[in-house]
Short mmCIF file of C-alpha atoms in Angstrom, two decimals:
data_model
loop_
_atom_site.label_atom_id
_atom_site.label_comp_id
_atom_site.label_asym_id
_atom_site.label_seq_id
_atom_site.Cartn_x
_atom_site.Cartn_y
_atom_site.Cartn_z
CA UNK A 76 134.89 62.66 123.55
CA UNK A 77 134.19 63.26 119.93
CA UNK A 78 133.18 66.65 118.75
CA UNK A 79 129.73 64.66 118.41
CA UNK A 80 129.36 63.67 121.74
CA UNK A 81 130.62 67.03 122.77
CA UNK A 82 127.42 68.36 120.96
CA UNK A 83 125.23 66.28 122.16
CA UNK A 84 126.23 67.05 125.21
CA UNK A 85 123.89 70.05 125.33
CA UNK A 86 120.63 71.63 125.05
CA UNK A 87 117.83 69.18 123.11
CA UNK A 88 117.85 71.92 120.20
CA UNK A 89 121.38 71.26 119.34
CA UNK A 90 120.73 67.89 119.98
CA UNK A 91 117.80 67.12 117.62
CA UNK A 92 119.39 69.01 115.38
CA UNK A 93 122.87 67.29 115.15
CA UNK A 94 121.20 63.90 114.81
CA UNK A 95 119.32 65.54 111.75
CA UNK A 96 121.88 67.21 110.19
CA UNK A 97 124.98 65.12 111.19
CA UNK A 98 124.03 61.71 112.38
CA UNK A 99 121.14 60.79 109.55
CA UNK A 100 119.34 59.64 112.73
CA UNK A 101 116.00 57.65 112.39
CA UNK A 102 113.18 60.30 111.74
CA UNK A 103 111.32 59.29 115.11
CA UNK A 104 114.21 59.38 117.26
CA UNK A 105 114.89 63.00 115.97
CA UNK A 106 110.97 64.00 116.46
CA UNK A 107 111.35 62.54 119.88
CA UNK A 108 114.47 64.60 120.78
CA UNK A 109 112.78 67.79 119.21
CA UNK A 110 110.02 67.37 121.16
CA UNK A 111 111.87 68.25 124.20
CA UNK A 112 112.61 71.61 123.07
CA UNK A 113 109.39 72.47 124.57
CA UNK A 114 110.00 70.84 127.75
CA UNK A 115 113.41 71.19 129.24
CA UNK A 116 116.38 73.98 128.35
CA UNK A 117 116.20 77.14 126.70
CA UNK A 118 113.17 76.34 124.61
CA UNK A 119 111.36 75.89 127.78
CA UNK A 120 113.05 78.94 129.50
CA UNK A 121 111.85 81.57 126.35
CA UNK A 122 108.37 79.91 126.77
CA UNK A 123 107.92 80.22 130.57
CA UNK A 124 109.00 84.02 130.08
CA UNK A 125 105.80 84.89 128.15
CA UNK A 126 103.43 87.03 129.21
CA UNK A 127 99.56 86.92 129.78
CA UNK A 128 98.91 89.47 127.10
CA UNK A 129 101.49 87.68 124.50
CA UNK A 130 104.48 89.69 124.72
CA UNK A 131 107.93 88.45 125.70
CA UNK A 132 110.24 91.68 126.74
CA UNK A 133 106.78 93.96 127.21
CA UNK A 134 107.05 95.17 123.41
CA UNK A 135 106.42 93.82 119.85
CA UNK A 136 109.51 94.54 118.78
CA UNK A 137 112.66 96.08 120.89
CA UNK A 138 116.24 97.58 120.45
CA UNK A 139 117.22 95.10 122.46
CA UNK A 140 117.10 91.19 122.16
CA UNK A 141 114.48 90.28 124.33
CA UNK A 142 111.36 91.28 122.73
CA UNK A 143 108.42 89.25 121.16
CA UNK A 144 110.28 89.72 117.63
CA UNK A 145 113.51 88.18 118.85
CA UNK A 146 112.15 85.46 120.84
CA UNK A 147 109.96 83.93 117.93
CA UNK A 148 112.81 84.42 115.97
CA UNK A 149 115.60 82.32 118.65
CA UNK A 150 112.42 79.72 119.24
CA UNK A 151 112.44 79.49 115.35
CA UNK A 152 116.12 78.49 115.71
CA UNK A 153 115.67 76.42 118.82
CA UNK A 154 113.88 74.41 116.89
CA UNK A 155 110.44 74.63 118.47
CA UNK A 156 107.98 72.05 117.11
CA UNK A 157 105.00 74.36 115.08
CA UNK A 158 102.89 71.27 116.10
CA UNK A 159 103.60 71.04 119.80
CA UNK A 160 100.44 72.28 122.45
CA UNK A 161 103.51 74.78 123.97
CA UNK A 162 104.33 76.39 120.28
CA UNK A 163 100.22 76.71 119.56
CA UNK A 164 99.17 78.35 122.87
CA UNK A 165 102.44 81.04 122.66
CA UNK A 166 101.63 81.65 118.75
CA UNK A 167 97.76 82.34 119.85
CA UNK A 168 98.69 84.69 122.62
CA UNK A 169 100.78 86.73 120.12
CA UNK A 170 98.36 86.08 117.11
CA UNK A 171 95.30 87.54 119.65
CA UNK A 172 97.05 90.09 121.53
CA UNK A 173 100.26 91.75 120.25
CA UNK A 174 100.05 95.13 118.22
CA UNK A 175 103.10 97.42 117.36
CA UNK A 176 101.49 99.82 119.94
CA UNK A 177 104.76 102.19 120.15
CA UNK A 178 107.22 99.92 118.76
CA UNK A 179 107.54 101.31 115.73
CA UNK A 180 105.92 104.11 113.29
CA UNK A 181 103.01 105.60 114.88
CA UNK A 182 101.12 104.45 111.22
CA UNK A 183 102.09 100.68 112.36
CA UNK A 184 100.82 100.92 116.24
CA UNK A 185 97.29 99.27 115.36
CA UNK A 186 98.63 96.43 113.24
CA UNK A 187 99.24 93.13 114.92
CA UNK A 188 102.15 91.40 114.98
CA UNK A 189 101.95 89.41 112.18
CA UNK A 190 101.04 92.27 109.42
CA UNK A 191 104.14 93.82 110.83
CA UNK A 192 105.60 97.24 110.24
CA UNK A 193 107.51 98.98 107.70
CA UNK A 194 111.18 98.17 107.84
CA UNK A 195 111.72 94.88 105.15
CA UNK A 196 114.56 93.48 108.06
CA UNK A 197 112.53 93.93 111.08
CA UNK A 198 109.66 92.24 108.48
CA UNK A 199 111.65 89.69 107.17
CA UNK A 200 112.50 88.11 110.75
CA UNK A 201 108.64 88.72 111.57
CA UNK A 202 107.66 86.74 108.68
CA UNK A 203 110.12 84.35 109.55
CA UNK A 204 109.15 83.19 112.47
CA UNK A 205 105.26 83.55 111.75
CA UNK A 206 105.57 80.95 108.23
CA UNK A 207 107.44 78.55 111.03
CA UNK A 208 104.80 79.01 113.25
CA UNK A 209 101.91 78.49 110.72
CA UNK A 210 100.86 82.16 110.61
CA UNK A 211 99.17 84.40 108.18
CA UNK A 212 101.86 86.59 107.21
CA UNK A 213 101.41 87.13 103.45
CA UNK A 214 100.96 91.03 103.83
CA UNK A 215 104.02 91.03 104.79
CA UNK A 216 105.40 88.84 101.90
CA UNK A 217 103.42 90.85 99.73
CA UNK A 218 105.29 93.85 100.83
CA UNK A 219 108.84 92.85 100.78
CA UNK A 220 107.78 91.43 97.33
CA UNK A 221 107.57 95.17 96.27
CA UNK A 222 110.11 96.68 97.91
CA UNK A 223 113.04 94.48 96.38
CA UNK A 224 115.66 96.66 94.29
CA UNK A 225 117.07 96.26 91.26
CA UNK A 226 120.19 94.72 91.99
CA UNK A 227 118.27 91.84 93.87
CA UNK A 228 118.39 92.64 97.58
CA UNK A 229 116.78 94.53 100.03
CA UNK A 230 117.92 97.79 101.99
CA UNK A 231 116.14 99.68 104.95
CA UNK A 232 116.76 102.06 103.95
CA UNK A 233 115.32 101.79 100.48
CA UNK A 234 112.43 104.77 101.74
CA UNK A 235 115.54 107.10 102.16
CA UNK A 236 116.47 106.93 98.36
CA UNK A 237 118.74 103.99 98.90
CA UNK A 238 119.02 101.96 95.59
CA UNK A 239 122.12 99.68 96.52
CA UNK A 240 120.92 96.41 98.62
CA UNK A 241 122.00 95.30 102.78
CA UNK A 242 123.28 91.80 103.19
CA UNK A 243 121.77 92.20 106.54
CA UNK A 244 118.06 93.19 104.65
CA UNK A 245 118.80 90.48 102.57
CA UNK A 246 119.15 87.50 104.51
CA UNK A 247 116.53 88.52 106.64
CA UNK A 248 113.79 88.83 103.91
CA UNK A 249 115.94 85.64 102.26
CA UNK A 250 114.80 83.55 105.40
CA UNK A 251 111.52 84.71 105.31
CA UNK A 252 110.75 83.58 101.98
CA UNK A 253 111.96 80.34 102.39
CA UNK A 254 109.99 79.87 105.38
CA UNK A 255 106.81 81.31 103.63
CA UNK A 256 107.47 79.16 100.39
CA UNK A 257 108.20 76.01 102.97
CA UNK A 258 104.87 76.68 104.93
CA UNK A 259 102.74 76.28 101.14
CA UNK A 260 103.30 79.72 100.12
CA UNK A 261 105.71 79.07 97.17
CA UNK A 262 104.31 81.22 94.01
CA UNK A 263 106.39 81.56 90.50
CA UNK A 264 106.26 85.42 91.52
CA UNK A 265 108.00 84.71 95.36
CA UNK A 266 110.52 81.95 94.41
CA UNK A 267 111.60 84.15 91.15
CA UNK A 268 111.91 87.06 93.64
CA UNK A 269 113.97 84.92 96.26
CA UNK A 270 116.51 83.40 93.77
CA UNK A 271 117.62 87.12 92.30
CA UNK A 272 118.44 87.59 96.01
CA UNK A 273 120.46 84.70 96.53
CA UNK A 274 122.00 85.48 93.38
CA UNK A 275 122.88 88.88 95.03
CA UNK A 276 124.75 87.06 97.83
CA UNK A 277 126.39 84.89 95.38
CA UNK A 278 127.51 86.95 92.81
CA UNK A 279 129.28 88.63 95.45
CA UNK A 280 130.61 85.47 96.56
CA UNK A 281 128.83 86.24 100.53
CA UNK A 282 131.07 89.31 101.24
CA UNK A 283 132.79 90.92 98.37
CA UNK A 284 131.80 94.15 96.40
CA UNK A 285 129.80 93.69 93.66
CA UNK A 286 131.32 96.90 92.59
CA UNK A 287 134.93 96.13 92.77
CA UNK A 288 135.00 92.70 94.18
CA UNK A 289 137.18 93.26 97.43
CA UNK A 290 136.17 91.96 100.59
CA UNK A 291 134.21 93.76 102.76
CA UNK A 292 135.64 94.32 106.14
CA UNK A 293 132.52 95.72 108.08
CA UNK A 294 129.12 96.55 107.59
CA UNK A 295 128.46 100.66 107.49
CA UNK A 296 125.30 99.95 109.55
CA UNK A 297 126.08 98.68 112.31
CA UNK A 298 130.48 98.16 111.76
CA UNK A 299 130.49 94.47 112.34
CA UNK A 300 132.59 92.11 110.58
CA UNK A 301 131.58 89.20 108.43
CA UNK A 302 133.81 87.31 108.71
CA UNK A 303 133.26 86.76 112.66
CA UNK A 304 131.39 84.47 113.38
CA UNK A 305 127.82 84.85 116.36
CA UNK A 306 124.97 83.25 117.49
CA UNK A 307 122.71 84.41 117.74
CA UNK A 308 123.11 87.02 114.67
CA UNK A 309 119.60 88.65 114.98
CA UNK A 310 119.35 91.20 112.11
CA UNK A 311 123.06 90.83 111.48
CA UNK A 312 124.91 89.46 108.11
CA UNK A 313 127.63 87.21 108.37
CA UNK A 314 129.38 84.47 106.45
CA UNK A 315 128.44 81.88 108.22
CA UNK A 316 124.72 82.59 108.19
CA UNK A 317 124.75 83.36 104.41
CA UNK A 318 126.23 79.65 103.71
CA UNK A 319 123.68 78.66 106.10
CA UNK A 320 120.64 80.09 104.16
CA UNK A 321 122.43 78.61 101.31
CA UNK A 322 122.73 74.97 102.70
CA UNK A 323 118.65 75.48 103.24
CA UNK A 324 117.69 76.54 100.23
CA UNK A 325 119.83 75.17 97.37
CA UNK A 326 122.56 72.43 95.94
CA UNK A 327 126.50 73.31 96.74
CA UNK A 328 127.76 76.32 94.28
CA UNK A 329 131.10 76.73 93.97
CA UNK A 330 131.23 80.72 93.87
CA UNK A 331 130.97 79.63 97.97
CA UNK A 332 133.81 77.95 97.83
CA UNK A 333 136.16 80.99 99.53
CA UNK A 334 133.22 81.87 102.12
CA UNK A 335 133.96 77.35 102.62
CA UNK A 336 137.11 78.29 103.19
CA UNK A 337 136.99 81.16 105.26
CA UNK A 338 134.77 78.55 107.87
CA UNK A 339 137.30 75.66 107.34
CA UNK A 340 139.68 78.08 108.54
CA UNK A 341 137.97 78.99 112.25
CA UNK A 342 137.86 75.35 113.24
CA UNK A 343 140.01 74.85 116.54
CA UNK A 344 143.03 72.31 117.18
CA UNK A 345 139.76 70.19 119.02
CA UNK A 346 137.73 70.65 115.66
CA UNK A 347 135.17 73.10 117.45
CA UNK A 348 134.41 76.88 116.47
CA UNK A 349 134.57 79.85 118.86
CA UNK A 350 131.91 82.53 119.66
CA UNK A 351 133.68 85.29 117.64
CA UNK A 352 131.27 87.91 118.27
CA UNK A 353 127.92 88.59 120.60
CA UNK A 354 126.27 91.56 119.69
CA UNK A 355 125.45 94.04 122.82
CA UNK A 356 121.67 94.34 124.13
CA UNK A 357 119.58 92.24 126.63
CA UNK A 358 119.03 88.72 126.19
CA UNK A 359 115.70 86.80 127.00
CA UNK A 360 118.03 84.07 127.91
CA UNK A 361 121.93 82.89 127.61
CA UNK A 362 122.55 80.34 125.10
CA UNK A 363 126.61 80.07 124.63
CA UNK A 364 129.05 80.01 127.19
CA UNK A 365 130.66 83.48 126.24
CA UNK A 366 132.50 85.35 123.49
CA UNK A 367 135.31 83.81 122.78
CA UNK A 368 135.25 79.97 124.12
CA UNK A 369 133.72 77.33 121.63
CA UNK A 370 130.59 77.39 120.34
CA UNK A 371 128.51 74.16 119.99
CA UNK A 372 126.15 76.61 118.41
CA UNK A 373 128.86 77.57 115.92
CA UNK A 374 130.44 74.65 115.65
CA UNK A 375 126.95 72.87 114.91
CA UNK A 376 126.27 75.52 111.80
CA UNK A 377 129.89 75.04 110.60
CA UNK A 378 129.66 71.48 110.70
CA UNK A 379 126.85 71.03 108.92
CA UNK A 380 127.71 73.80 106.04
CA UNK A 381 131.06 71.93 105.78
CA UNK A 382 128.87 68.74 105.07
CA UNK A 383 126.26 70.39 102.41
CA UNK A 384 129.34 71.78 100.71
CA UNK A 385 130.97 68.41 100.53
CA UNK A 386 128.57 67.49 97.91
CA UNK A 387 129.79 70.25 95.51
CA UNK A 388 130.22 67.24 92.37
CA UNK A 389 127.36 64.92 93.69
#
């Protein structure tokens, strides 16, 4: 079995995605594949778990990983198809119903879900998920638009007198406005504002100090390491999901090319990447088969990073 087969092998949102991203697959064969995301596997799983009144996990937004937030964010992922009935009925049950109703500050609990709140992470992953999901989510964009800091990125704790940036605030808001630019929102004033934030990541080459330029061994937030590798990340930074943004948004730059090498160097004697990490909290559902044992999920992501980076002098 090939490392190919062994993907496809799986759940139909690795498996649309591998014949996207690895197998140049005819366009309606990949539609038809993606489709099933909706019907069969996790995809269908997260969507049977919904609730009457919208919410998945009974809350906007959790501590958890179970929550509305979260599973927009994993369907986003998944894969779900925007277009598909499934995808419009959940999105109009949130759209309709969901508030922040004690989920965040008590200024926030009338807003619904997709004006969001106040933190730009917990708003980046909202706005996210709602430009996949063909939402109106350009108060939030509008926000994060203002709340970016000098040096490019984005920080949480920005309303606490913070004036350095997060790599995890960054690659959330990053995502988001991609996704919003993707989904017809791309202004002069957004894509200027989300290439000084790449540049953030990239002058400090995904995980070095733009200070002093030595690696960075953990994050003070929350002490993980980025250079260990999960999926699902959720608000988390790591290398792998910075080359990942990367590989969405522009052509291969060599100041990636140690974060390249840091990936090349995970890959298994079988060519496959482990689950390094999974980040405590409840799950809406399992998607890996544990810390520790290969990933497809992983190995997917590292694949197809290895691939974008391949055309470095193309």
């Amino acid at each position: 079995m090939t490392i190919v087969d062994w993907l496809l092998d799986s759940d139909p949102s690795i498996r649309w995605q591998v014949m996207r991203d690895l197998m140049d697959a005819p366009a309606a064969e990949v539609a038809a594949e993606r489709a099933q995301v909706a019907r069969e596997g996790a995809g269908a799983r997260l969507l049977a778990l919904q609730a009457s009144d919208g919410r998945w996990g009974g809350a906007a937004w959790n501590r958890g990983w179970n929550s509305t937030m979260h599973v927009l964010w994993l369907l986003l992922h998944l894969g779900l198809d925007p277009a598909s009935a499934e995808a419009r009925r959940a999105l109009r049950l949130v759209r309709d119903h969901v508030t922040w109703q004690g989920c965040g500050p008590e200024e926030c609990d009338h807003n619904t879900f997709f004006a969001g709140e106040v933190e730009p992470c917990i708003n980046g992953q909202v706005a996210a998920a709602g430009a996949y999901f063909g939402q109106d989510v350009q108060s939030i964009v509008v926000r994060l638009l203002g709340e970016q800091l000098s040096d490019g990125g984005w920080n949480c704790e920005a309303p606490h007198r913070s004036t350095r940036s997060s790599f995890n605030t960054t690659i959330c808001v990053l995502e988001a406005l991609l996704e919003y630019e993707r989904a017809g929102g791309a202004t002069t004033v957004v894509t200027a504002a989300r290439l000084r934030g790449q540049e953030y990541l990239l002058e400090r080459r995904l995980f070095r100090r733009g200070s002093t330029g030595e690696a960075i061994e953990r994050d003070r937030k929350g002490g993980a390491s980025w250079t260990r590798f999960a999926f699902p990340t959720w608000w988390h930074y790591d290398v792998l999901r910075g080359l990942e943004y990367l590989r969405s948004a522009v052509k291969p730059d060599e100041r990636t090319a140690e974060a390249i090498e840091l990936v090349e160097s995970k890959r298994d004697a079988e060519g496959r990447w482990p689950l390094e990490t999974r980040y405590p909290g409840m799950v809406a559902v399992e998607i890996d088969e544990g810390e520790g044992r290969p990933s497809r999920w992983n190995t997917l992501r590292a694949m197809r990073v290895l691939r974008w980076y391949e055309r470095v002098d193309s």
